[in-house]
Coordinates of C-alpha atoms and ligand atoms in Angstrom, one line a residue:
X277 CA 36.8 -13.0 2.7
X278 CA 33.5 -12.2 4.0
X279 CA 33.0 -15.3 5.6
X280 CA 36.5 -15.4 7.3
X281 CA 35.7 -11.9 8.5
X282 CA 32.6 -12.8 10.1
X283 CA 33.5 -16.2 12.0
X284 CA 36.7 -14.4 13.4
X285 CA 33.9 -12.8 15.6
X286 CA 35.0 -14.0 19.2
X287 CA 32.4 -15.0 21.6
X288 CA 32.7 -12.2 24.2
X289 CA 32.3 -9.8 21.1
X290 CA 29.2 -11.0 20.0
X291 CA 27.8 -10.9 23.5
X292 CA 28.5 -7.5 24.2
X293 CA 27.0 -6.7 20.5
X294 CA 23.7 -8.8 22.0
X295 CA 23.7 -6.6 25.0
X296 CA 23.9 -3.5 23.3
X297 CA 21.2 -4.6 20.8
X298 CA 19.2 -5.2 23.9
X299 CA 19.7 -1.9 25.1
X300 CA 19.3 -0.5 21.6
X301 CA 15.8 -2.4 21.4
X302 CA 14.8 -1.1 24.9
X303 CA 15.3 2.7 23.6
X304 CA 13.4 1.8 20.6
X305 CA 10.7 0.7 22.5
X306 CA 10.6 4.1 24.1
X307 CA 10.6 6.0 21.0
X308 CA 8.0 9.0 21.4
X309 CA 7.2 8.8 17.5
X310 CA 6.5 5.0 17.3
X311 CA 4.6 3.6 20.0
X312 CA 4.5 -0.2 19.5
X313 CA 2.5 -2.3 21.9
X314 CA 4.7 -5.4 21.9
X315 CA 7.5 -7.1 20.3
X316 CA 9.6 -10.2 19.9
X317 CA 12.8 -10.8 18.5
X318 CA 14.9 -13.5 18.0
X319 CA 18.7 -14.1 16.4
X320 CA 20.6 -17.0 15.3
X321 CA 24.1 -17.2 14.6
X322 CA 26.2 -20.5 13.4
X323 CA 23.3 -22.7 14.5
X324 CA 22.9 -21.2 17.7
X325 CA 19.9 -19.1 19.2
X326 CA 21.8 -16.3 20.5
X327 CA 19.4 -13.9 21.1
X328 CA 15.3 -14.7 22.0
X329 CA 13.5 -11.8 23.9
X330 CA 10.1 -10.0 24.1
X331 CA 9.6 -6.4 24.8
X332 CA 6.2 -4.5 25.5
X333 CA 2.8 -5.9 26.1
X334 CA 1.1 -9.0 24.5
X335 CA -1.9 -7.7 26.3
X336 CA -2.9 -4.3 27.3
X337 CA -6.0 -5.3 29.5
X338 CA -4.2 -7.6 31.4
X339 CA -0.7 -6.1 31.3
X340 CA 0.9 -9.4 30.6
X341 CA 4.5 -9.0 29.1
X342 CA 5.7 -10.3 26.0
X343 CA 8.5 -13.2 26.3
X344 CA 10.2 -15.3 23.8
X345 CA 7.6 -17.7 23.7
X346 CA 4.4 -15.5 23.0
X347 CA 3.0 -16.3 20.0
X348 CA 2.8 -13.9 16.8
X349 CA 1.0 -14.4 13.7
X350 CA 3.8 -14.2 10.8
X351 CA 1.6 -13.7 8.2
X352 CA 2.9 -13.9 4.4
X353 CA 6.1 -15.5 6.1
X354 CA 3.8 -18.5 6.0
X355 CA 4.5 -18.6 2.4
X356 CA 8.2 -19.6 2.9
X357 CA 6.6 -22.4 5.1
X358 CA 4.7 -23.8 2.0
X359 CA 7.7 -23.7 -0.3
X360 CA 9.5 -25.6 2.4
X361 CA 7.0 -27.9 2.5
X362 CA 6.9 -28.5 -1.5
X363 CA 10.6 -28.8 -1.6
X364 CA 10.3 -31.6 1.3
X365 CA 7.9 -33.4 -1.1
X366 CA 9.3 -32.8 -4.3
X367 CA 12.9 -33.7 -2.7
X368 CA 11.7 -37.3 -2.6
X369 CA 10.0 -37.9 -5.8
X370 CA 11.2 -38.3 -9.6
X371 CA 7.9 -37.4 -11.1
X372 CA 7.4 -33.7 -9.8
X373 CA 9.7 -30.4 -9.7
X374 CA 8.7 -26.9 -9.4
X375 CA 8.4 -26.7 -13.5
X376 CA 5.6 -29.6 -13.5
X377 CA 2.7 -28.1 -15.2
X378 CA -0.1 -27.8 -12.7
X379 CA -2.7 -29.8 -14.5
X380 CA -0.1 -32.9 -14.4
X381 CA -0.5 -32.6 -10.3
X382 CA -4.3 -31.5 -10.2
X383 CA -5.7 -33.3 -13.0
X384 CA -7.2 -31.9 -16.5
X385 CA -10.5 -30.4 -14.5
X386 CA -8.2 -27.7 -13.3
X387 CA -7.9 -24.8 -15.1
X388 CA -7.5 -21.2 -15.3
X389 CA -9.4 -18.9 -17.4
X390 CA -7.3 -18.9 -20.5
X391 CA -5.9 -21.9 -22.5
X392 CA -2.2 -20.7 -22.6
X393 CA -2.0 -20.1 -18.7
X394 CA -3.9 -23.7 -18.0
X395 CA -1.1 -25.6 -20.2
X396 CA 1.8 -23.4 -19.2
X397 CA 1.4 -22.7 -15.4
X398 CA 3.6 -24.2 -13.0
X399 CA 4.2 -24.8 -9.3
X400 CA 7.3 -21.8 -9.5
X401 CA 5.0 -19.7 -11.4
X402 CA 2.7 -19.7 -8.3
X403 CA 5.3 -19.8 -6.1
X404 CA 7.2 -16.8 -7.4
X405 CA 4.0 -14.7 -8.1
X406 CA 4.2 -14.6 -11.9
X407 CA 0.9 -15.8 -13.2
X408 CA -0.4 -12.1 -13.7
X409 CA -3.6 -13.2 -12.2
X410 CA -6.0 -11.0 -10.0
X411 CA -5.6 -11.2 -6.2
X412 CA -9.3 -10.8 -5.3
X413 CA -8.2 -9.1 -1.8
X414 CA -12.0 -8.4 -1.2
X415 CA -12.5 -12.3 -0.8
X416 CA -9.3 -12.3 0.9
X417 CA -10.2 -9.9 3.8
X418 CA -14.0 -10.9 4.0
X419 CA -13.4 -14.8 3.9
X420 CA -14.7 -17.7 1.8
X421 CA -17.0 -20.5 3.4
X422 CA -15.0 -23.0 0.9
X423 CA -12.0 -25.4 1.3
X424 CA -8.7 -25.5 -1.1
X425 CA -10.5 -27.5 -3.8
X426 CA -12.9 -25.4 -4.0
X427 CA -10.8 -22.4 -4.4
X428 CA -8.8 -24.7 -7.0
X429 CA -12.4 -25.0 -8.9
X430 CA -13.0 -21.5 -8.8
X431 CA -9.1 -20.6 -10.4
X432 CA -10.8 -20.5 -13.6
X433 CA -12.7 -17.8 -13.2
X434 CA -9.7 -15.4 -11.8
X435 CA -9.2 -12.6 -14.4
X436 CA -5.9 -11.4 -15.3
X437 CA -4.2 -7.9 -14.3
X438 CA -1.1 -8.5 -16.7
X439 CA -0.2 -11.1 -19.1
X440 CA 1.2 -14.4 -17.9
X441 CA 4.9 -14.1 -16.6
X442 CA 5.5 -10.4 -17.9
X443 CA 4.8 -8.5 -14.6
X444 CA 5.3 -9.7 -10.8
X445 CA 2.0 -9.4 -9.5
X446 CA 1.6 -10.8 -5.8
X447 CA -1.0 -12.8 -5.2
X448 CA -2.1 -14.6 -1.9
X449 CA -4.7 -16.9 -3.5
X450 CA -2.2 -18.7 -5.6
X451 CA -0.3 -19.8 -2.7
X452 CA -3.0 -21.5 -0.8
X453 CA -3.5 -23.1 -4.2
X454 CA -0.2 -24.1 -4.1
X455 CA -0.6 -25.4 -0.5
X456 CA -3.4 -27.2 -2.2
X457 CA -1.0 -28.9 -4.8
X458 CA 1.3 -30.2 -1.6
X459 CA -2.5 -31.9 -0.6
X460 CA -3.2 -33.6 -3.7
X461 CA 1.0 -34.7 -4.4
X462 CA 0.4 -36.8 -0.9
X463 CA -3.3 -37.4 -0.3
X464 CA -2.9 -35.5 3.3
X465 CA -4.3 -31.8 4.5
X466 CA -1.9 -29.3 4.4
X467 CA -2.4 -28.7 8.4
X468 CA -0.9 -32.2 8.9
X469 CA 2.0 -32.2 6.1
X470 CA 3.2 -28.8 7.8
X471 CA 3.5 -30.5 11.2
X472 CA 4.7 -33.9 10.0
X473 CA 7.1 -32.6 7.4
X474 CA 8.5 -29.1 8.9
X475 CA 7.5 -28.5 12.1
X476 CA 7.8 -32.0 14.1
X477 CA 11.3 -32.7 12.4
X478 CA 12.5 -29.1 13.3
X479 CA 11.1 -28.9 16.9
X480 CA 8.9 -26.1 16.5
X481 CA 6.4 -27.4 19.2
X482 CA 4.6 -24.0 20.2
X483 CA 3.8 -22.9 16.4
X484 CA 0.1 -23.5 15.8
X485 CA -2.4 -22.2 13.1
X486 CA -4.4 -18.8 13.4
X487 CA -7.5 -19.9 12.5
X488 CA -6.9 -22.9 15.7
X489 CA -7.3 -19.9 17.8
X490 CA -11.0 -19.3 17.3
X491 CA -11.5 -23.0 18.7
X492 CA -12.1 -23.7 22.4
X493 CA -9.9 -20.9 24.6
X494 CA -7.7 -20.1 22.0
X495 CA -4.1 -20.3 22.5
X496 CA -2.1 -19.6 25.8
X497 CA 0.4 -16.9 25.6
X498 CA -0.9 -15.8 22.1
X499 CA -0.5 -12.0 21.5
X500 CA -3.6 -9.8 21.2
X501 CA -3.3 -7.5 18.1
X502 CA -4.1 -4.0 18.0
X503 CA -5.0 -1.3 15.2
X504 CA -4.4 1.6 17.5
X505 CA -2.5 2.4 20.3
X506 CA -1.0 5.5 22.0
X507 CA 1.0 5.9 25.4
X508 CA -2.3 7.4 27.0
X509 CA -3.3 3.8 27.0
X510 CA -5.8 4.3 24.2
X511 CA -6.2 1.5 21.9
X512 CA -8.5 -1.0 19.6
X513 CA -7.8 -4.3 19.5
X514 CA -8.3 -6.7 16.5
X515 CA -11.2 -8.9 16.5
X516 CA -10.4 -12.6 16.3
X517 CA -12.9 -13.2 13.9
X518 CA -10.3 -11.8 11.4
X519 CA -8.6 -15.3 11.8
X520 CA -11.5 -16.9 10.2
X521 CA -10.4 -16.4 6.4
X522 CA -7.0 -17.9 7.7
X523 CA -8.1 -21.3 7.8
X524 CA -8.6 -21.4 3.9
X525 CA -5.5 -19.4 3.5
X526 CA -3.2 -21.0 5.9
X527 CA -0.6 -21.6 3.2
X528 CA -0.4 -18.0 2.4
X529 CA -0.3 -16.1 5.7
X530 CA -2.1 -18.6 8.7
X531 CA 1.2 -19.7 10.8
X532 CA 1.4 -18.6 14.5
X533 CA 5.0 -19.2 16.1
X534 CA 7.4 -17.4 18.8
X535 CA 10.7 -16.2 19.2
X536 CA 12.4 -19.5 20.2
X537 CA 10.0 -21.6 17.1
X538 CA 10.9 -19.1 14.6
X539 CA 14.8 -19.6 15.5
X540 CA 14.6 -23.1 15.1
X541 CA 13.3 -22.5 11.6
X542 CA 16.1 -19.7 10.6
X543 CA 18.4 -22.4 11.3
X544 CA 16.7 -25.1 9.2
X545 CA 17.2 -22.3 6.1
X546 CA 21.2 -21.8 6.9
X547 CA 22.0 -25.0 7.4
X548 CA 20.6 -26.1 4.0
X549 CA 17.8 -27.7 5.3
X550 CA 18.9 -29.4 8.5
X551 CA 17.3 -30.0 12.1
X552 CA 19.0 -29.3 15.2
X553 CA 20.9 -33.0 14.9
X554 CA 22.1 -32.5 11.7
X555 CA 19.3 -34.6 9.5
X556 CA 18.2 -33.7 6.2
X557 CA 14.9 -32.4 6.4
X558 CA 14.4 -30.8 3.0
X559 CA 17.3 -31.6 0.2
X560 CA 19.6 -28.9 0.1
X561 CA 19.6 -27.9 -3.5
X562 CA 15.7 -27.7 -3.6
X563 CA 15.5 -25.6 -0.6
X564 CA 18.3 -23.2 -1.8
X565 CA 16.0 -23.0 -4.8
X566 CA 13.3 -21.2 -2.6
X567 CA 16.1 -18.6 -1.7
X568 CA 17.4 -17.7 -5.2
X569 CA 15.6 -14.8 -7.2
X570 CA 13.6 -16.1 -9.5
X571 CA 11.4 -13.5 -10.8
X572 CA 12.1 -9.4 -11.2
X573 CA 9.7 -8.2 -8.3
X574 CA 8.1 -4.9 -8.3
X575 CA 10.4 -2.1 -7.3
X576 CA 10.1 -1.7 -3.9
X577 CA 11.6 1.2 -2.0
X578 CA 15.1 0.3 -2.4
X579 CA 17.4 1.2 0.3
X580 CA 20.0 2.9 -1.8
X581 CA 22.1 6.3 -1.8
X582 CA 21.6 8.8 -2.3
X583 CA 18.6 8.8 0.4
X584 CA 21.1 6.5 2.9
X585 CA 24.2 6.6 4.1
X586 CA 24.8 3.1 3.5
X587 CA 23.1 0.6 1.1
X588 CA 20.4 -0.5 3.4
X589 CA 18.5 -2.8 1.4
X590 CA 18.4 -3.8 -2.0
X591 CA 16.2 -6.2 -4.1
X592 CA 17.1 -8.7 -6.6
X593 CA 13.9 -10.5 -7.2
X594 CA 11.6 -12.9 -5.6
X595 CA 12.4 -16.4 -5.3
X596 CA 9.6 -19.0 -4.0
X597 CA 8.3 -17.3 -0.8
X598 CA 11.5 -15.3 -0.3
X599 CA 12.7 -12.0 -1.6
X600 CA 16.3 -12.3 -2.7
X601 CA 18.6 -9.0 -2.3
X602 CA 21.5 -7.4 -0.4
X603 CA 22.4 -5.6 2.7
X604 CA 25.6 -3.5 3.0
X605 CA 26.8 -5.4 0.2
X606 CA 26.0 -8.8 1.9
X607 CA 23.4 -11.4 0.3
X608 CA 20.1 -11.0 2.3
X609 CA 17.1 -13.3 2.2
X610 CA 14.0 -12.0 3.4
X611 CA 10.1 -11.7 3.8
X612 CA 7.9 -9.7 5.8
X613 CA 4.4 -10.6 6.8
X614 CA 1.3 -8.6 7.9
X615 CA -2.1 -10.5 9.1
X616 CA -4.8 -9.2 11.3
X617 CA -2.8 -6.7 13.1
X618 CA 0.6 -8.4 13.3
X619 CA 3.4 -7.5 11.5
X620 CA 6.5 -9.2 11.1
X621 CA 10.1 -9.7 9.1
X622 CA 12.2 -12.5 8.9
X623 CA 16.0 -11.8 7.2
X624 CA 18.5 -14.4 6.7
X625 CA 22.5 -13.3 6.1
X626 CA 23.7 -16.3 4.6
X627 CA 27.1 -15.4 4.2
X628 CA 27.3 -14.3 8.1
X629 CA 25.4 -17.7 8.7
X630 CA 22.8 -15.8 10.7
X631 CA 19.2 -14.4 10.9
X632 CA 17.0 -12.1 12.7
X633 CA 13.1 -12.8 13.4
X634 CA 10.7 -10.0 14.9
X635 CA 7.1 -9.5 15.2
X636 CA 5.0 -7.1 16.6
X637 CA 1.2 -6.9 17.9
X638 CA 0.5 -3.2 17.0
X639 CA -0.2 -0.6 16.1
X640 CA -1.0 -1.0 12.4
X641 CA 0.1 2.0 10.4
X642 CA 1.8 1.8 7.1
X643 CA 5.0 1.9 6.8
X644 CA 5.4 2.4 10.5
X645 CA 4.9 -1.0 11.4
X646 CA 7.6 -2.0 8.9
X647 CA 10.3 0.8 10.4
X648 CA 11.0 -1.0 13.6
X649 CA 11.5 -4.3 11.7
X650 CA 14.1 -2.6 9.4
X651 CA 15.7 -0.7 12.1
X652 CA 16.5 -3.9 14.2
X653 CA 17.1 -6.3 11.4
X654 CA 20.1 -3.8 10.1
X655 CA 21.3 -3.3 13.3
X656 CA 21.5 -7.3 13.5
X657 CA 22.9 -7.3 9.7
X658 CA 25.8 -4.9 11.4
X659 CA 26.5 -7.1 14.1
X660 CA 26.2 -10.0 12.4
X661 CA 28.6 -9.2 9.4
X662 CA 31.0 -7.5 11.5
X663 CA 30.2 -3.8 10.2
X664 CA 29.5 -0.4 12.2
X665 CA 26.1 0.4 12.7
X666 CA 24.8 3.7 10.8
X667 CA 21.9 4.3 13.0
X668 CA 22.0 5.2 16.8
X669 CA 19.7 5.9 19.6
X670 CA 18.3 9.3 17.5
X671 CA 18.3 8.0 13.9
X672 CA 16.7 4.9 15.3
X673 CA 13.4 6.9 16.7
X674 CA 13.3 9.1 13.9
X675 CA 14.0 6.6 11.0
X676 CA 13.5 7.0 8.0
X677 CA 14.2 10.5 8.8
X678 CA 16.3 12.5 8.3
X679 CA 17.3 10.9 5.4
X680 CA 13.5 10.0 3.7
X681 CA 10.5 11.3 4.6
X682 CA 7.5 9.1 3.7
X683 CA 4.8 10.7 1.6
X684 CA 1.3 11.1 3.0
X685 CA -1.1 8.6 1.9
X686 CA -3.5 10.1 -0.3
X687 CA -6.6 10.5 1.7
X688 CA -9.8 8.3 0.5
X689 CA -11.9 10.4 -1.3
X690 CA -15.8 9.3 -1.2
X691 CA -18.9 10.5 -2.4
X692 CA -20.9 12.2 -0.2
X693 CA -23.5 10.1 1.5
X694 CA -27.2 11.2 1.0
X695 CA -30.4 11.2 2.7
X696 CA -32.3 8.6 0.5
X697 CA -31.8 6.1 -2.0
X698 CA -33.0 7.1 -5.6
X699 CA -35.5 4.0 -5.8
X700 CA -37.3 1.9 -3.1
X701 CA -34.7 -0.1 -0.9
X702 CA -36.3 -3.3 -1.3
X703 CA -35.3 -2.6 -5.1
X704 CA -32.0 -3.4 -3.8
X705 CA -32.3 -6.6 -1.7
X706 CA -31.5 -9.7 -3.0
X707 CA -28.5 -12.2 -3.6
X708 CA -25.4 -10.9 -5.9
X709 CA -23.3 -13.5 -7.0
X710 CA -19.4 -13.5 -8.3
X711 CA -17.8 -16.7 -9.6
X712 CA -14.4 -16.3 -7.8
X713 CA -15.7 -14.5 -4.9
X714 CA -19.0 -16.0 -3.9
X715 CA -22.4 -14.1 -3.0
X716 CA -22.8 -10.8 -1.9
X717 CA -26.3 -10.6 -0.1
X718 CA -28.4 -7.0 0.5
X719 CA -31.2 -7.4 3.1
X720 CA -33.5 -4.7 4.4
X721 CA -34.1 -4.8 8.0
X722 CA -37.9 -4.1 8.3
X723 CA -37.4 -3.1 12.0
X724 CA -34.8 -0.1 11.5
X725 CA -35.8 0.1 7.9
X726 CA -31.8 0.2 6.9
X727 CA -30.3 -2.3 4.2
X728 CA -27.5 -4.3 5.0
X729 CA -25.0 -6.4 3.2
X730 CA -23.0 -9.6 4.1
X731 CA -20.1 -10.8 2.0
X732 CA -18.2 -14.2 2.9
X733 CA -17.3 -14.8 6.3
X734 CA -16.4 -11.6 8.1
X735 CA -17.8 -8.5 6.0
X736 CA -20.9 -7.4 7.1
X737 CA -22.4 -3.8 7.3
X738 CA -25.0 -0.9 6.3
X739 CA -25.5 -0.2 2.4
X740 CA -25.6 4.1 2.1
X741 CA -27.3 6.0 -0.6
X742 CA -24.8 8.7 -2.0
X743 CA -25.2 11.8 -4.2
X744 CA -25.0 9.8 -7.1
X745 CA -27.8 8.0 -8.5
X746 CA -26.1 5.1 -9.6
X747 CA -23.6 4.6 -6.4
X748 CA -23.8 3.3 -3.1
X749 CA -21.7 2.8 -0.5
X750 CA -20.7 -0.2 2.2
X751 CA -19.9 0.6 5.4
X752 CA -18.4 -2.7 7.4
X753 CA -19.8 -3.5 10.7
X754 CA -18.1 -5.7 13.3
X755 CA -14.6 -7.4 12.8
X756 CA -13.9 -5.2 9.8
X757 CA -15.4 -1.9 10.9
X758 CA -12.1 -0.4 10.5
X759 CA -12.2 -0.8 7.3
X760 CA -13.0 2.6 5.3
X761 CA -16.2 2.5 3.7
X762 CA -15.9 1.2 0.0
X763 CA -18.3 2.1 -2.8
X764 CA -20.1 0.2 -5.6
X765 CA -21.7 0.9 -9.1
X766 CA -25.1 0.0 -9.3
X767 CA -26.2 -1.7 -12.7
X768 CA -29.6 -1.9 -14.1
X769 CA -31.2 -4.6 -16.6
X770 CA -34.9 -3.8 -17.5
X771 CA -35.2 -1.0 -15.1
X772 CA -34.3 -3.3 -12.0
X773 CA -31.0 -3.4 -9.8
X774 CA -29.1 -5.8 -11.2
X775 CA -25.4 -5.8 -10.9
X776 CA -23.1 -4.1 -8.0
X777 CA -19.6 -3.3 -9.3
X778 CA -16.9 -2.5 -6.3
X779 CA -14.3 -0.3 -7.1
X780 CA -11.0 -1.7 -6.4
X781 CA -7.4 0.3 -6.5
X782 CA -5.5 0.7 -9.5
X783 CA -3.6 -2.4 -9.0
X784 CA -6.7 -5.0 -8.9
X785 CA -9.8 -5.2 -11.2
X786 CA -13.2 -4.0 -10.4
X787 CA -15.3 -7.3 -9.3
X788 CA -18.8 -7.2 -10.5
X789 CA -21.5 -9.2 -8.6
X790 CA -25.0 -10.0 -10.5
X791 CA -28.0 -10.5 -9.0
X792 CA -29.1 -14.6 -8.9
X793 CA -25.9 -15.8 -10.4
X794 CA -25.5 -19.5 -9.3
X795 CA -21.9 -20.7 -9.0
X796 CA -22.8 -23.3 -11.1
X797 CA -24.0 -20.8 -13.8
X798 CA -21.5 -20.6 -16.8
X799 CA -19.5 -17.5 -16.3
X800 CA -20.7 -15.4 -19.1
X801 CA -17.0 -15.4 -20.2
X802 CA -16.4 -18.8 -20.3
X803 CA -17.3 -20.8 -23.3
X804 CA -14.7 -19.7 -25.3
X805 CA -10.8 -19.6 -24.1
X806 CA -10.6 -16.1 -22.5
X807 CA -7.3 -14.5 -23.9
X808 CA -8.0 -10.9 -24.1
X809 CA -5.2 -8.8 -22.0
X810 CA -7.9 -6.4 -21.5
X811 CA -10.3 -7.1 -18.7
X812 CA -13.8 -5.0 -19.6
X813 CA -14.0 -2.8 -16.4
X814 CA -17.5 -1.4 -15.4
X815 CA -19.3 0.6 -17.8
X816 CA -19.8 4.8 -17.5
X817 CA -17.1 4.7 -14.7
X818 CA -14.8 7.5 -15.7
X819 CA -16.7 10.5 -14.4
X820 CA -16.1 8.7 -10.6
X821 CA -12.5 7.6 -10.0
X822 CA -11.9 7.4 -5.8
X823 CA -8.7 6.8 -4.5
X824 CA -9.3 3.8 -2.9
X825 CA -8.0 2.0 0.2
X826 CA -9.9 -0.6 1.1
X827 CA -8.4 -3.3 -1.3
X828 CA -5.1 -1.9 -0.7
X829 CA -6.0 -2.2 3.1
X830 CA -6.5 -5.8 3.0
X831 CA -3.9 -6.6 0.5
X832 CA -1.1 -5.0 3.3
X833 CA -2.6 -7.7 5.5
X834 CA -0.4 -10.2 3.3
X835 CA 1.9 -8.5 1.6
X836 CA 5.9 -8.7 1.5
Ligands
LIG240 C1 14.1 -17.1 26.8 O1 13.5 -16.5 27.5 C2 13.8 -17.1 28.9 C3 13.4 -16.2 30.0 O2 11.9 -15.9 29.8 C4 15.3 -17.0 29.3 O3 15.8 -17.7 30.5 C5 15.9 -17.8 28.1 O4 17.6 -17.6 28.2 C6 15.4 -17.2 26.7 N1 16.2 -17.8 25.6 C7 17.1 -17.6 24.8 C8 17.5 -18.4 24.1 O5 17.4 -16.3 25.0
LIG241 C1 -4.1 9.4 21.9 O1 -5.2 8.8 20.8 C2 -6.6 9.6 21.3 C3 -7.4 9.3 20.8 O2 -7.2 8.8 19.7 C4 -6.1 11.0 21.0 O3 -7.1 12.3 21.2 C5 -4.7 11.5 21.8 O4 -4.4 12.7 21.0 C6 -3.9 10.5 21.6 N1 -2.4 10.8 22.3 C7 -1.4 10.8 21.6 C8 -0.1 11.1 22.9 O5 -1.0 10.8 20.6
LIG242 C1 23.3 10.1 15.4 O1 23.2 10.1 13.7 C2 23.1 11.1 13.2 C3 23.1 11.2 11.6 O2 24.2 9.9 11.3 C4 24.1 12.1 13.9 O3 24.2 13.4 12.9 C5 24.0 12.3 15.3 O4 25.2 13.4 15.7 C6 24.3 11.1 16.0 N1 23.7 11.0 17.3 C7 24.5 10.7 18.0 C8 24.1 11.0 19.7 O5 25.5 10.4 17.9
LIG243 C1 -1.1 9.5 -4.3 O1 -1.6 10.0 -5.8 C2 -0.6 10.2 -6.7 C3 -1.7 10.3 -8.2 O2 -2.6 9.5 -8.2 C4 0.4 9.3 -6.9 O3 1.3 9.7 -8.1 C5 1.2 9.1 -5.7 O4 2.2 8.1 -6.1 C6 0.1 8.6 -4.7 N1 1.0 8.5 -3.5 C7 0.6 7.4 -2.5 C8 1.1 7.9 -1.4 O5 -0.1 6.4 -2.6
LIG244 C1 -32.8 -5.3 12.5 O1 -32.3 -4.1 13.5 C2 -32.9 -3.8 14.7 C3 -32.2 -2.5 15.0 O2 -31.1 -2.2 14.8 C4 -31.8 -5.1 15.2 O3 -32.1 -5.1 16.5 C5 -32.3 -6.4 14.6 O4 -31.7 -7.2 15.1 C6 -32.1 -6.2 13.2 N1 -32.6 -7.6 12.4 C7 -31.7 -8.3 11.6 C8 -32.3 -9.4 11.0 O5 -31.0 -8.2 11.5
LIG245 C1 -25.1 -18.0 -4.2 O1 -26.9 -17.5 -4.2 C2 -27.6 -18.2 -5.3 C3 -28.8 -17.7 -5.4 O2 -28.6 -16.7 -6.0 C4 -27.7 -20.0 -4.7 O3 -28.1 -20.6 -5.4 C5 -26.2 -20.3 -4.0 O4 -26.1 -21.9 -3.6 C6 -25.1 -19.3 -3.4 N1 -23.9 -19.8 -3.1 C7 -23.3 -19.8 -1.9 C8 -22.0 -20.3 -2.1 O5 -24.3 -19.6 -0.9

C-alpha cells in the first residue's frame, strides 16, 4: 500500500535526502538560464517541519540574505486561507453551508446583474470560480478606493463572460466577496477573523497582511521584489505602492508569510484541521471539502506523457481555494500565487503526509517564475513518496526543456503613436465612469501641455494619440510603469468625446467608461434583469484587434 511504503522511510534516509535537496536547490540557484533573486522553502512530513531554509537575497541593495523567517507575499495561496476561515465558521453553525445562497447571508439588497445568479449563487460558486462573471482585472491592478461592502454593492454591475456554472473562470473579486461573506456572518473584519480563527491558533505569529507593509516602516525581514534581475546586478524593483490594491483584496491575495509559518499552515491542512497540539481548529470534513475537486478547471498544461518522462502533474479540478490533481499517481492538492513580484507555490501530498512551500521575490517572467517551483515541488514529491528523481542537476537547469519548449509569448502590437490628437486636447478632459470599476479621470497639464489619466489607487500616466482618430493609448507612469501601454476606443456623442472603451484580452470583456457617469446613476442595462449571454463589445472594433497583454499581466498577478 502506498501509505505503508512511504511511512517505512527511516529518518536517516530522509535526512540524507533533505541534504541532497539542499544541494539540488543550491545548484538550481546558480542555473545560468534562470537567475532568481531570493527563494524560501519549507517541507513538512508526518507532522514535523523537516526543512525550512532561505536561498539568495531578500534585498539586492542591502545584500541581506533570505532566511526561513523572511516574509514573502503568498499571493493567491491566500484563497485557501479564505476557504479555511469559512470552513471554521461554517463548522460551528447549523444555518449555513457551502451551498447556502448568498442572498440568505448578504440580504435581499445583494444582487448580481441577472436574476438567475442572484437567486442561485452560493458560497461554493464563488470559491470554485463557477459564476462565469468578469474578473475586472483593470480595477484589480489599479486598485479601488472602496471597502468590501462597497465591492459587494458593485457586484451587480459585473457582466458575465460565461453562463453561470458552465465554465471555470478564475475570479479574484469574488474571493474578496467570499471574504466579505465571512465578515457578514460574524460581524468582524476579515483581518481580525483570519488572525483569531486561523493564524493565532496555528501559531503563525509572523504572518501579516501585504497592505500593512505600507504603514510606518513596513515589516522587518520582508523581501523586496524584482521585475527584472540578471547576474550583472541589473534589476528593477517593484514599488510598494502595488500593495495598496491588496488592502481590499486581502481575501484573494494579500497574505504575507514565511517558510516556518507556512510549514505550520501545511501541517494544519495535512492533519485534518488541527493545530500543533492536536486541537481541532476547523472541522475535518468541512476542510476536506475545500481540498476536493469541485469543478473542472480550465485545462492548464497537464504534465502528462508524451512530453514528460513521468506524469509530472495532472489537474482533476478546482476545489475551494485549491487545485486538486495528481503527481506521479499520488494525489496532490496545490495552489500557486503571484502578487507584486512574489511567485509562490504550495503542494500537499496527503497520502505521503507531507507538503512543500516555495516562494521567490523575482524576477517576474511568465513561466520562468513557476518553473523553479515545479522543479522543487517535483523533487520533494519524489522524496515524500519514495520515488527516484527524474530531474538531475542538468535538466533542473534546462527544464522544461528538453521535453517541452515554452512557446514565445505573442508580442503586443500597439497602434503607432502620432504627433497630434485629432481634436483639441481639452475635449478629452473629464471624469469617465464605469459602475463596476469606478472613475477614470483625464486632465490637461497646462505646464507641459500633455494629457494625463488617473485610474483607481495607483493607475496613472500619459494619454497619447495614435494614427487612428478613434483610438488613444494610455502609458502608465509610477508604480505600474512596467505595464505595456494599453489602448482605448474613443466614442463620441453629439460630436463630443463621450466614452473610452478599454480593450481587454480575449478572456475578458472590454470595459466602457462614460463621461459624467455617477456611480449612483442607474446602470443603462439595470432596469430589467440582464439575461443576455452576449455582452455587447465596443462598436466598430473589428478593424483593430490587438493582442493585449495588460490585462493578462495583471491577471497573472493572482492566477493559479
Ligand atoms: C531555520 O533557520 C535557522 C537558521 O537561520 C535554523 O537554525 C533552523 O534550524 C531553521 N529551522 C528549520 C525548521 O529548519
Ligand atoms: C543584464 O541586463 C542588461 C540590461 O537589461 C543587459 O544589457 C545585459 O545583457 C543583461 N546581462 C545578461 C547576462 O543577461
Ligand atoms: C540528466 O537527465 C537527462 C535526461 O533524463 C540525461 O539525458 C542526462 O544524461 C542526465 N545527466 C546526468 C549528468 O546524469
Ligand atoms: C498567440 O496567438 C495565437 C493566435 O491568436 C494563439 O493561437 C496562440 O495560442 C498564442 N500564443 C500564446 C503563447 O499566447
Ligand atoms: C504638470 O507638468 C509639469 C512638468 O512636467 C509638472 O512639474 C507638474 O507637476 C504637472 N502638474 C500637475 C498638476 O500634474
Ligand atoms: C465619479 O465621478 C462623478 C462625476 O462624474 C462623481 O459624482 C463621483 O462621486 C465620482 N465617484 C468616485 C467614487 O470618485
